[in-house]
Coordinates of C-alpha atoms in Angstrom, one line a residue:
X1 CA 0.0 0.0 0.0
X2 CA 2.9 2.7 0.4
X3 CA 2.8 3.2 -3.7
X4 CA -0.8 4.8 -2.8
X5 CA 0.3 6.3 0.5
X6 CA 3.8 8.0 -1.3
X7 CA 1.9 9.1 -4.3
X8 CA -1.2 11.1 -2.0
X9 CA -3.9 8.4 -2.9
X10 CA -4.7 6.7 0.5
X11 CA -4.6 9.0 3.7
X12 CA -4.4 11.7 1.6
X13 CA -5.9 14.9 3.0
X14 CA -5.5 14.3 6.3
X15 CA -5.9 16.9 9.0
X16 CA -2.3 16.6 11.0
X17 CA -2.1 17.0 14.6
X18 CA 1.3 17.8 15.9
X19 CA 0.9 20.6 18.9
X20 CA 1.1 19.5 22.5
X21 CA -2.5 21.6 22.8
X22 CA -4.2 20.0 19.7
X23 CA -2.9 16.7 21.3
X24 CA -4.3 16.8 24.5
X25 CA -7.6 18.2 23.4
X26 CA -7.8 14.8 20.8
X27 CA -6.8 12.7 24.6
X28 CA -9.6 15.0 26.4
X29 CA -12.4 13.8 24.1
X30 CA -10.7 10.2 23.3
X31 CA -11.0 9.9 26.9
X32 CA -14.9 11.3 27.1
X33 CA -15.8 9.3 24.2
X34 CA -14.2 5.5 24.7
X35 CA -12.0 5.9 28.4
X36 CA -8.8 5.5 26.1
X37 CA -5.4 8.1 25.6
X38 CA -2.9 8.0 23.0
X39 CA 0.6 8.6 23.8
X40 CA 1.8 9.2 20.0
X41 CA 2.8 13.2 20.4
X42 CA 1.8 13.7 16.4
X43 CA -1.0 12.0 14.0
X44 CA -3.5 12.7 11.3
X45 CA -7.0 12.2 11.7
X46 CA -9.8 12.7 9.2
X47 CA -13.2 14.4 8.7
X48 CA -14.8 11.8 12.1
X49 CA -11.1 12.4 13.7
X50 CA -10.4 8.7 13.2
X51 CA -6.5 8.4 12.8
X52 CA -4.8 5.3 11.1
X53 CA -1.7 6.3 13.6
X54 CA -3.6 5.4 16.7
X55 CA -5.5 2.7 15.2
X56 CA -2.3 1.2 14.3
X57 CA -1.5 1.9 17.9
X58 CA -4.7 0.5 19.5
X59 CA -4.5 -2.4 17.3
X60 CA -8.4 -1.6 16.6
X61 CA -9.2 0.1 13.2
X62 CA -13.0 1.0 14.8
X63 CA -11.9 2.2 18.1
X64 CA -14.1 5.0 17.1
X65 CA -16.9 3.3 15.7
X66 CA -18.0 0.8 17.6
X67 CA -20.7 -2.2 16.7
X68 CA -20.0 -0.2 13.1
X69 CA -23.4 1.6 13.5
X70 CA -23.0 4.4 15.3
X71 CA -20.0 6.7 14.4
X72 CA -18.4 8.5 17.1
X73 CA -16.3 11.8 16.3
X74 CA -13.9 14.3 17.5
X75 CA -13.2 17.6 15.7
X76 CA -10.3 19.8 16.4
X77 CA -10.9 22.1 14.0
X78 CA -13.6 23.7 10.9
X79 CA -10.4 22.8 9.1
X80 CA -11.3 18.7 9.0
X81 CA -14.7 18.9 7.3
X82 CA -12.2 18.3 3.8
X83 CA -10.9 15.2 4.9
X84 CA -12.1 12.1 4.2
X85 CA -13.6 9.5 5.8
X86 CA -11.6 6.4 6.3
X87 CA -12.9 3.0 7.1
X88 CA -16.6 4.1 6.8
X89 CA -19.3 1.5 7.2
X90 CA -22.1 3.7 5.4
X91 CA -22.0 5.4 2.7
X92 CA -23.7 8.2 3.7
X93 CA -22.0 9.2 7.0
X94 CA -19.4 11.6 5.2
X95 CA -21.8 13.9 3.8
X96 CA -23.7 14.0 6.7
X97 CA -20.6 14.8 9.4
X98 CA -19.6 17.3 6.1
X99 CA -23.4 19.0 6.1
X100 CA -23.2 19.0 9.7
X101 CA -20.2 20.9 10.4
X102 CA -21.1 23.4 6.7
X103 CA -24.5 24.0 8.7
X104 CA -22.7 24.8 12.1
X105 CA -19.5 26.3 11.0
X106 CA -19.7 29.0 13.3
X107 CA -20.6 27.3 16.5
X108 CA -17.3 25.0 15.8
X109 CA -15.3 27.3 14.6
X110 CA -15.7 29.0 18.5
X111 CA -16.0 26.2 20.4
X112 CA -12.7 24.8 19.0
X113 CA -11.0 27.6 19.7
X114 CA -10.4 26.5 23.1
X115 CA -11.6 22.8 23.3
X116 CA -12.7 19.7 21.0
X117 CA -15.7 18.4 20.0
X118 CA -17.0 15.2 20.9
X119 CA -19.6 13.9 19.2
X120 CA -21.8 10.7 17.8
X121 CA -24.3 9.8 14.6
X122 CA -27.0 8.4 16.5
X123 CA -29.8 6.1 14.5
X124 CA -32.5 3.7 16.4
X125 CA -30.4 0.8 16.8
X126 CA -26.8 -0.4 18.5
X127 CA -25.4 -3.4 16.6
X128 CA -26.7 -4.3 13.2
X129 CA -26.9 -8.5 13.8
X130 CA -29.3 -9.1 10.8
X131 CA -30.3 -7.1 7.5
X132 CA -33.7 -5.4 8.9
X133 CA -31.2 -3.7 11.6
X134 CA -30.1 -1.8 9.1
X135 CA -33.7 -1.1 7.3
X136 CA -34.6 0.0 10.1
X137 CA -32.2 3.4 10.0
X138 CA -34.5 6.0 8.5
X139 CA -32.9 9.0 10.3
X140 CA -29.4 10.1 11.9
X141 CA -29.2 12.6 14.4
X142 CA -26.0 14.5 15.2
X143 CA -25.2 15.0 19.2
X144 CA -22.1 16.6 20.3
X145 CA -20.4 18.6 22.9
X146 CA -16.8 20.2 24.7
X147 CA -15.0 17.7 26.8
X148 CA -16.1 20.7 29.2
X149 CA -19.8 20.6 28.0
X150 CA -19.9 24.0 26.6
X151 CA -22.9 23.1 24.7
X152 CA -25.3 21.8 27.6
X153 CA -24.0 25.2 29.7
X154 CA -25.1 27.0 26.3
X155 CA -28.7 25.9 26.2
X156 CA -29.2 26.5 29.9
X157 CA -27.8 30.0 29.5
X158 CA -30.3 30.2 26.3
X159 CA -33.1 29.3 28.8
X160 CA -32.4 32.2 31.5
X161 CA -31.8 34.5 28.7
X162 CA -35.1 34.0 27.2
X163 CA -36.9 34.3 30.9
X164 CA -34.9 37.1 31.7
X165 CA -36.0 39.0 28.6
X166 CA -39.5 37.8 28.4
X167 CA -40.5 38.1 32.9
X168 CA -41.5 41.4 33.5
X169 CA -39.9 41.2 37.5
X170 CA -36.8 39.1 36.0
X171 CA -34.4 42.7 36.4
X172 CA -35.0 42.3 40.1
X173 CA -34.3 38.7 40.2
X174 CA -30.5 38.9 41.6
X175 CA -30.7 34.5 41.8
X176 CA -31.2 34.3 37.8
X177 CA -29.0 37.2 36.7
X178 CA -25.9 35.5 39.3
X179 CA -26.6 32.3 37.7
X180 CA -26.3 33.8 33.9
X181 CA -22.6 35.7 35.1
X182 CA -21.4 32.5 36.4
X183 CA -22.3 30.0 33.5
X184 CA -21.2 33.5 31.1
X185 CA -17.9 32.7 32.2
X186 CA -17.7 29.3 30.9
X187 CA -19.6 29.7 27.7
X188 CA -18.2 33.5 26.7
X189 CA -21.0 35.8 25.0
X190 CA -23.2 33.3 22.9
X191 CA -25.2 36.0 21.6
X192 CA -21.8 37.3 19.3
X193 CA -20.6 33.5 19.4
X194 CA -23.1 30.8 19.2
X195 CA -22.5 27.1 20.9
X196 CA -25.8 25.8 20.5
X197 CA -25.9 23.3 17.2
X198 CA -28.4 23.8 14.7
X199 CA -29.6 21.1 12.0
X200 CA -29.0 18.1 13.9
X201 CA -31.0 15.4 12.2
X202 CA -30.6 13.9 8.5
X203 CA -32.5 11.5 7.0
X204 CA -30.8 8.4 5.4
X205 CA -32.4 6.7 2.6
X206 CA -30.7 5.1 0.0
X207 CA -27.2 3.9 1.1
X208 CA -24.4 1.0 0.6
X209 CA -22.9 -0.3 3.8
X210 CA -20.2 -3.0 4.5
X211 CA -22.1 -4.7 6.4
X212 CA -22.8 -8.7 5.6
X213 CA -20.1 -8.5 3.0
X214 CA -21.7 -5.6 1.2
X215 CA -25.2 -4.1 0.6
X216 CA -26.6 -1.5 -1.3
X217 CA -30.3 -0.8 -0.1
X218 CA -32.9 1.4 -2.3
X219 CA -35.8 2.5 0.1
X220 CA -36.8 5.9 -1.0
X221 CA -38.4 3.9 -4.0
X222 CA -42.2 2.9 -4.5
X223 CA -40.6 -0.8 -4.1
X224 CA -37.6 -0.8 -2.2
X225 CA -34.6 -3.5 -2.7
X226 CA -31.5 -4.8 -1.5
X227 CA -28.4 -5.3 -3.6
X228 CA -25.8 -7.5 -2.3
X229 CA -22.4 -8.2 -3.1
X230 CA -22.5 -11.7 -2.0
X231 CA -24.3 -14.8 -2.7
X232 CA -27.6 -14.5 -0.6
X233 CA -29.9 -17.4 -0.1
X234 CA -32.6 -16.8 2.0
X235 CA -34.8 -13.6 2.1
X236 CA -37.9 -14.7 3.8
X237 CA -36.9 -12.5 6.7
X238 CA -36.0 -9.4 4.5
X239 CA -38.0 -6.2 4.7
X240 CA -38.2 -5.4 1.5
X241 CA -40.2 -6.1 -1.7
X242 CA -37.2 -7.2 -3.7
X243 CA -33.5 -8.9 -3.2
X244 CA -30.9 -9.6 -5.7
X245 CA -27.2 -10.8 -5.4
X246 CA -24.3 -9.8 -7.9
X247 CA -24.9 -13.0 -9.7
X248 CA -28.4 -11.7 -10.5
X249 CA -27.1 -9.4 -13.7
X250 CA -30.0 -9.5 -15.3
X251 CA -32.7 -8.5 -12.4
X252 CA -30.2 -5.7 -11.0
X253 CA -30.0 -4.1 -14.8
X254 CA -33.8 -4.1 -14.9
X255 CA -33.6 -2.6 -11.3
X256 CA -31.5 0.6 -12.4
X257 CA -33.1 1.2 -15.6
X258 CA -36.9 0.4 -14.5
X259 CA -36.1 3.2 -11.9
X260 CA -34.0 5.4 -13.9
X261 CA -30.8 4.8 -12.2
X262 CA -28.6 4.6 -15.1
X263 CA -27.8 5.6 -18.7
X264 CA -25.1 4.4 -21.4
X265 CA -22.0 6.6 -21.4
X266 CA -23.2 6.5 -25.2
X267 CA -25.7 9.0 -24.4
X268 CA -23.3 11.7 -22.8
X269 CA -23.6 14.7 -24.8
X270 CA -20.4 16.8 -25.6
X271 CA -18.0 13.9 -24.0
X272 CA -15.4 12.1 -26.1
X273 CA -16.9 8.7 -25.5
X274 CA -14.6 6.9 -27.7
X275 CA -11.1 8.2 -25.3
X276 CA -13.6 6.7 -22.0
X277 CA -13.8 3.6 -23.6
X278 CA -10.7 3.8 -24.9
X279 CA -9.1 3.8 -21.0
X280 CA -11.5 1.3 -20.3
X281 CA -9.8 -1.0 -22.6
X282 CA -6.3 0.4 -21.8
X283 CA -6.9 -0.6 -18.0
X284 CA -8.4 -4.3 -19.0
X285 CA -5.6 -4.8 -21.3
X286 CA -2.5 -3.9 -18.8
X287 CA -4.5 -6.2 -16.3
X288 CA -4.7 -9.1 -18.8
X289 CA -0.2 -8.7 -19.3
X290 CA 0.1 -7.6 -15.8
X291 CA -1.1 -11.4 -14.8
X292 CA 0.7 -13.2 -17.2
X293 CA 3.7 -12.0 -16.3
X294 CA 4.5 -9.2 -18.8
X295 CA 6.5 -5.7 -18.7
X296 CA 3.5 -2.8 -18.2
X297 CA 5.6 0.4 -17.0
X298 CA 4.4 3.4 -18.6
X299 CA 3.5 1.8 -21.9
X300 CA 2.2 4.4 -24.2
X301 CA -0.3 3.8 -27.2
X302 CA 1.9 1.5 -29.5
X303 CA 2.9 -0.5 -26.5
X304 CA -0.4 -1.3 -25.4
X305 CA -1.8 -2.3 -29.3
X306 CA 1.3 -4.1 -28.8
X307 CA 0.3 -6.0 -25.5
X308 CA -3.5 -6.3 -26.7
X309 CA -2.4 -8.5 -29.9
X310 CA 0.2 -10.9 -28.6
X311 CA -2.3 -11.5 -25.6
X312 CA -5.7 -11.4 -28.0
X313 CA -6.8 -14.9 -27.0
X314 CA -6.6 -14.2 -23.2
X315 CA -8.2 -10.9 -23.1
X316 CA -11.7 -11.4 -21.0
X317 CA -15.2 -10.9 -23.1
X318 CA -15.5 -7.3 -21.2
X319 CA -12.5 -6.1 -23.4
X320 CA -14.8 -7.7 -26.9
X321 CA -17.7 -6.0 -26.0
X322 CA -16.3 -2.5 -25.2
X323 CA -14.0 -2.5 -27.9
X324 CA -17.1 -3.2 -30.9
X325 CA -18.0 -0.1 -29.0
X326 CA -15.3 1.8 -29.1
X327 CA -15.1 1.1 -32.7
X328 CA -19.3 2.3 -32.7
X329 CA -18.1 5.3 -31.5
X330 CA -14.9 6.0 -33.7
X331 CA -17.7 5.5 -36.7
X332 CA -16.1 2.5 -37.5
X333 CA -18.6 0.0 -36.6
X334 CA -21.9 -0.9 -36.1
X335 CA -23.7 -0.6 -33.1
X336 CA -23.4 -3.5 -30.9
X337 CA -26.0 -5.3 -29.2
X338 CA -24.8 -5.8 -25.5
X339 CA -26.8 -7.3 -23.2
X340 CA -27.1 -7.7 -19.6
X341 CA -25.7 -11.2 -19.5
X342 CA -22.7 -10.2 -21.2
X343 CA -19.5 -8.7 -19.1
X344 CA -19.0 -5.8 -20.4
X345 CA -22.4 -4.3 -19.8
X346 CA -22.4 -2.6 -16.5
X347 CA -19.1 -1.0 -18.0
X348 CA -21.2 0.4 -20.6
X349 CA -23.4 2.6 -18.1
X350 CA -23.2 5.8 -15.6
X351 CA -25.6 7.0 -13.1
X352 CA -28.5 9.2 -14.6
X353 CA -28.7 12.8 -12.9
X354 CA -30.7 12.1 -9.7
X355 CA -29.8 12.3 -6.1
X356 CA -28.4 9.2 -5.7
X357 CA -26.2 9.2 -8.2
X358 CA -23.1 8.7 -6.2
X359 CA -24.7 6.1 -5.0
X360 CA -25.5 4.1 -8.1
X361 CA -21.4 4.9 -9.5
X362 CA -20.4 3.3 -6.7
X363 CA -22.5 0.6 -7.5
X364 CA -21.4 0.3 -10.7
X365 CA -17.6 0.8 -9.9
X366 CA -18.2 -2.8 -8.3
X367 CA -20.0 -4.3 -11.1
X368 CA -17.2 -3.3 -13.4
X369 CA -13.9 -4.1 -11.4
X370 CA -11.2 -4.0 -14.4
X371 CA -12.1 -0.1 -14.7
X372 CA -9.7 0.9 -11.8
X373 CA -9.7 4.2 -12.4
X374 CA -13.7 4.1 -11.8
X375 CA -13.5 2.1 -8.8
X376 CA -10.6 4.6 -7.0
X377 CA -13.3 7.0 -7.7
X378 CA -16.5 5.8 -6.9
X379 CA -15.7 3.2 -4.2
X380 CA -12.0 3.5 -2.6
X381 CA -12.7 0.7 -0.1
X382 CA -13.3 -2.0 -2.7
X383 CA -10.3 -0.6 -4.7
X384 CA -8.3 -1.2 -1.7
X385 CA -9.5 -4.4 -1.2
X386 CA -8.6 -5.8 -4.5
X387 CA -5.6 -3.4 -4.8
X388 CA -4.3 -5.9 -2.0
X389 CA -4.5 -9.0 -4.5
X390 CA -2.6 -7.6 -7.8
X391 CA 0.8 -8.0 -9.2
X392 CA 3.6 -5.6 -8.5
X393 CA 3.3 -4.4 -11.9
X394 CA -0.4 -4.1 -12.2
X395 CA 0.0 -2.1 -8.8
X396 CA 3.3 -0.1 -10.0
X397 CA 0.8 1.0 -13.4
X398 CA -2.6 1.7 -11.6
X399 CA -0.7 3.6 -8.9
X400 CA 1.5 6.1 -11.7
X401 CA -1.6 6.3 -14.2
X402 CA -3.8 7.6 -10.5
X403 CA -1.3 10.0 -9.3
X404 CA 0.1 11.6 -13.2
X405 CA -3.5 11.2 -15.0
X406 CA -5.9 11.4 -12.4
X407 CA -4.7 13.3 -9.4
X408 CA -3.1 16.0 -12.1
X409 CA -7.4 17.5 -12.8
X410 CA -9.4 15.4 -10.4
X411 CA -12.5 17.5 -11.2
X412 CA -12.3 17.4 -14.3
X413 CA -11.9 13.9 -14.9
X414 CA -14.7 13.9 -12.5
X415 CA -17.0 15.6 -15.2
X416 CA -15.8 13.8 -18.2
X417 CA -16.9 10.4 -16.6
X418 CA -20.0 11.5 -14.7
X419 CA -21.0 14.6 -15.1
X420 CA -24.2 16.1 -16.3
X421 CA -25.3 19.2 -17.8
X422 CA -26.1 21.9 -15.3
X423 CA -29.7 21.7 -14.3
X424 CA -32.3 24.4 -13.3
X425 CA -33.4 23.0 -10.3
X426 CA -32.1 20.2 -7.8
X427 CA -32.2 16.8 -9.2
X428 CA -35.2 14.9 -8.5
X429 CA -34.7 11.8 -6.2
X430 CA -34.8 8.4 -8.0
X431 CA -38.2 7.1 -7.6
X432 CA -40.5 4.5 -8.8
X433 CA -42.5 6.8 -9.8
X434 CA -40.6 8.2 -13.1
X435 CA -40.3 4.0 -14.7
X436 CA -39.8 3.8 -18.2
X437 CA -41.3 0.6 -20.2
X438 CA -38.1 -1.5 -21.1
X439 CA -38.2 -1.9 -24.8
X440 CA -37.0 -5.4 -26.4
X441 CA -33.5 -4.4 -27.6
X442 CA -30.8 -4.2 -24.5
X443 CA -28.3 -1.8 -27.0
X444 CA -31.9 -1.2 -29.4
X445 CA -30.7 -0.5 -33.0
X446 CA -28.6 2.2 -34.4
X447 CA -30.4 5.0 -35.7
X448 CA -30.1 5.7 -38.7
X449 CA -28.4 9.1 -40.2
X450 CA -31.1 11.6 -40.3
X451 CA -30.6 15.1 -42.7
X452 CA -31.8 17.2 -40.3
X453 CA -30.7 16.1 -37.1
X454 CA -27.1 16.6 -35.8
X455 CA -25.2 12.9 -35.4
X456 CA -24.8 13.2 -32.3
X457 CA -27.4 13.7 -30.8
X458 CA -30.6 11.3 -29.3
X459 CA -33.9 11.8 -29.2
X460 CA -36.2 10.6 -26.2
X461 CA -37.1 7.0 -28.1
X462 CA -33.8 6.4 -28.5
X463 CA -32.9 7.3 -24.7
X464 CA -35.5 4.7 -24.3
X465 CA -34.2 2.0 -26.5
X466 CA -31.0 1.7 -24.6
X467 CA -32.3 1.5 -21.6
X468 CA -33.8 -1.9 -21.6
X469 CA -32.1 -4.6 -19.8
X470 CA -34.5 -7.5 -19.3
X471 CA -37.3 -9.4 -17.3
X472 CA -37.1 -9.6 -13.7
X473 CA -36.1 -13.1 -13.6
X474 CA -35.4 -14.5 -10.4
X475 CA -36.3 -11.9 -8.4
X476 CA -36.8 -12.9 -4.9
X477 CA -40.2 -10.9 -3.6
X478 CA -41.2 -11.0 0.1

């Protein structure tokens, strides 16, 4: 893993804590929160104020998320909310510590100035033992405090503030106007400097956890479902109307595009769709020579048409599919008909532009592994995971192509792969309620050249006809 560590792409954008006063602030709510004290003098942490240093050091990698459900947190400073968020169990907890601390920027930014915060995401249950544990999550709420409990002192001080100004007799009452002074003195003026936390509760819908090997659960639909990464047997248990496993292709294609989840990268207006397929093939390509035993450092284009013909016959079917594609796209062929069942399909989509459209990437990322670039993007923990398992060379390529291509204009490769033209209003969530009919044709026909239409572009029937994924199948319903 130190290729990715040297080169900025794991615990990267880390907040550092190095001074004796930052230090014992992070021990002061350590110590509040799990009854533990590190004795390293310097460390990073991240957006929660997890730090691999003291994990390494606790020999616990959740010493601040314990049971994996409710995610405790320490912030040192406004300066955190850009980290990221390592070892996350939900997919969602990231932006809500980020919208949290956006929404009460002020109050932290004071109250850090002379202590930490301590805080936890609180749902409705403890441990998640079985699938409907997590169903049952429907809202997070934010609770936090000083080591000194700066917070609880502001709200009472709210209290006599608001009788004081609203009692007629409250300027003769010398009791309540002592007992403001006194808690003044250890909450400062929170009429200039506020310490009482606003928007504290966020509403988690549609989410991916670890948990049980992986899941990816779609609630805020008309029929919800559960996507797992693992083989899943029996659902008789399962709240929800529908279950599918990653060996279910077929009923998790018809899933995303019966909802509107997803649409071909065909469809992108304004992109250079043959150069993203092209990379695509690129990455499957140094895999394939990468296992059998080949030279891949920084091979440019001859060197990998080069690699691609002496190792034709053991190039997978995903590289056949996206490369009748890519040759669609160059003008050079004619359009392919890619189903489902075949590999390279889930490489041939992106998310649609919704609200969960991080969401579905992700998803996707994991569908389609050989796109590495896709899956440091959209889903770092699985990259790691399989990271873990590749050749030296495979890693030696990944990791100089991620820190020279990538890591050079994040944002805009960013937009190139998933972006969407800017909207006039917020995207609407993904709901049951905007289906489209699949149509018979997986990749539909190729339209043919119109006159008076640009080539380029696609009409809503078309949109349609490259939707369609097929039948339900062996959907598992409750």
């Amino acid at each position: 893993m130190m290729r990715l560590v040297r080169r900025g792409l794991m615990f990267g954008n880390l907040f550092e804590v190095r001074s004796p006063t930052l230090v014992e602030r992070y021990n002061r709510a350590l110590e509040h929160l799990t009854g533990r004290r590190t004795a390293l003098t310097d460390f990073h942490v991240d957006i929660s104020g997890y730090s691999p240093e003291i994990g390494d050091e606790f020999g616990d990698d959740h010493y601040l998320n314990p049971n994996g459900c409710n995610r405790q947190f320490i912030v040192l400073s406004t300066e955190q909310k850009t980290a990221p968020l390592l070892n996350a169990k939900f997919s969602t907890s990231r932006s809500i510590l980020r919208r949290w601390m956006d929404e009460n920027e002020a109050q932290l930014f004071a109250l850090t100035a002379k202590d930490a915060v301590a805080g936890e995401l609180v749902n409705s249950v403890f441990s998640v033992e079985r699938p409907n544990d997590l169903l049952a999550i429907r809202r997070i709420e934010v609770e936090a405090d000083t080591t000194a409990s700066t917070v609880e002192d502001g709200k009472i001080l709210q209290g006599k503030i608001d009788r004081f100004l609203q009692e007629n007799d409250a300027w003769w009452d010398d009791v309540l106007i002592a007992e403001m002074i006194e808690i003044g003195k250890k909450t400062g003026d929170i009429t200039r400097n506020p310490v009482v936390f606003t928007h504290n509760s966020f509403e988690q819908r549609n989410f991916y956890t670890s948990h049980f090997g992986g899941l990816y659960v779609f609630r805020d639909l008309d029929e919800a479902a559960v996507i797992s990464t693992q083989d899943i047997e029996d659902v008789s248990d399962w709240d929800v109307e529908y279950a599918m496993d990653f060996t279910q292709r077929n009923d998790i294609a018809t899933f995303l595009a019966a909802n509107n989840l997803v649409e071909p990268i065909t469809s992108a207006r304004g992109r250079d769709v043959a150069a993203i397929l092209q990379q695509k093939l690129d990455f499957i390509v140094v895999d394939t020579a990468a296992e059998l035993g080949e030279s891949v450092e920084n091979p440019d284009r001859r060197a990998l048409r080069q690699l691609a013909r002496r190792n034709l016959k053991h190039l997978p079917r995903e590289y056949e599919g996206l490369y009748l594609l890519w040759q669609w796209a160059r003008g050079q062929g004619d359009w392919p008909r890619i189903t489902s069942e075949h590999p390279a399909y889930f490489y041939t989509l992106r998310a649609s532009d919704h609200a969960d459209k991080d969401l579905v990437n992700m998803l996707l990322a994991e569908l389609a592994p050989l796109d590495v670039r896709q899956l440091f993007i959209c889903h770092k923990e699985a990259f790691y995971r399989t990271y873990a398992g590749w050749s030296d060379a495979k890693k030696d390529y990944v990791a100089e192509y991620l820190a020279s291509e990538y890591m050079m204009d994040k944002a805009g490769a960013r937009e190139e792969l998933f972006g969407h033209e800017p909207a006039m209003e917020e995207p609407a969530p993904a709901r049951a309620a905007q289906k489209r009919k699949p149509v018979e044709q997986p990749w539909g026909r190729r339209r043919e050249d119109d006159d008076d239409d640009d080539d380029d572009d696609f009409d809503e029937d078309d949109r349609d006809i490259v939707q369609r994924v097929g039948p339900w199948g062996a959907v598992k319903r409750r």
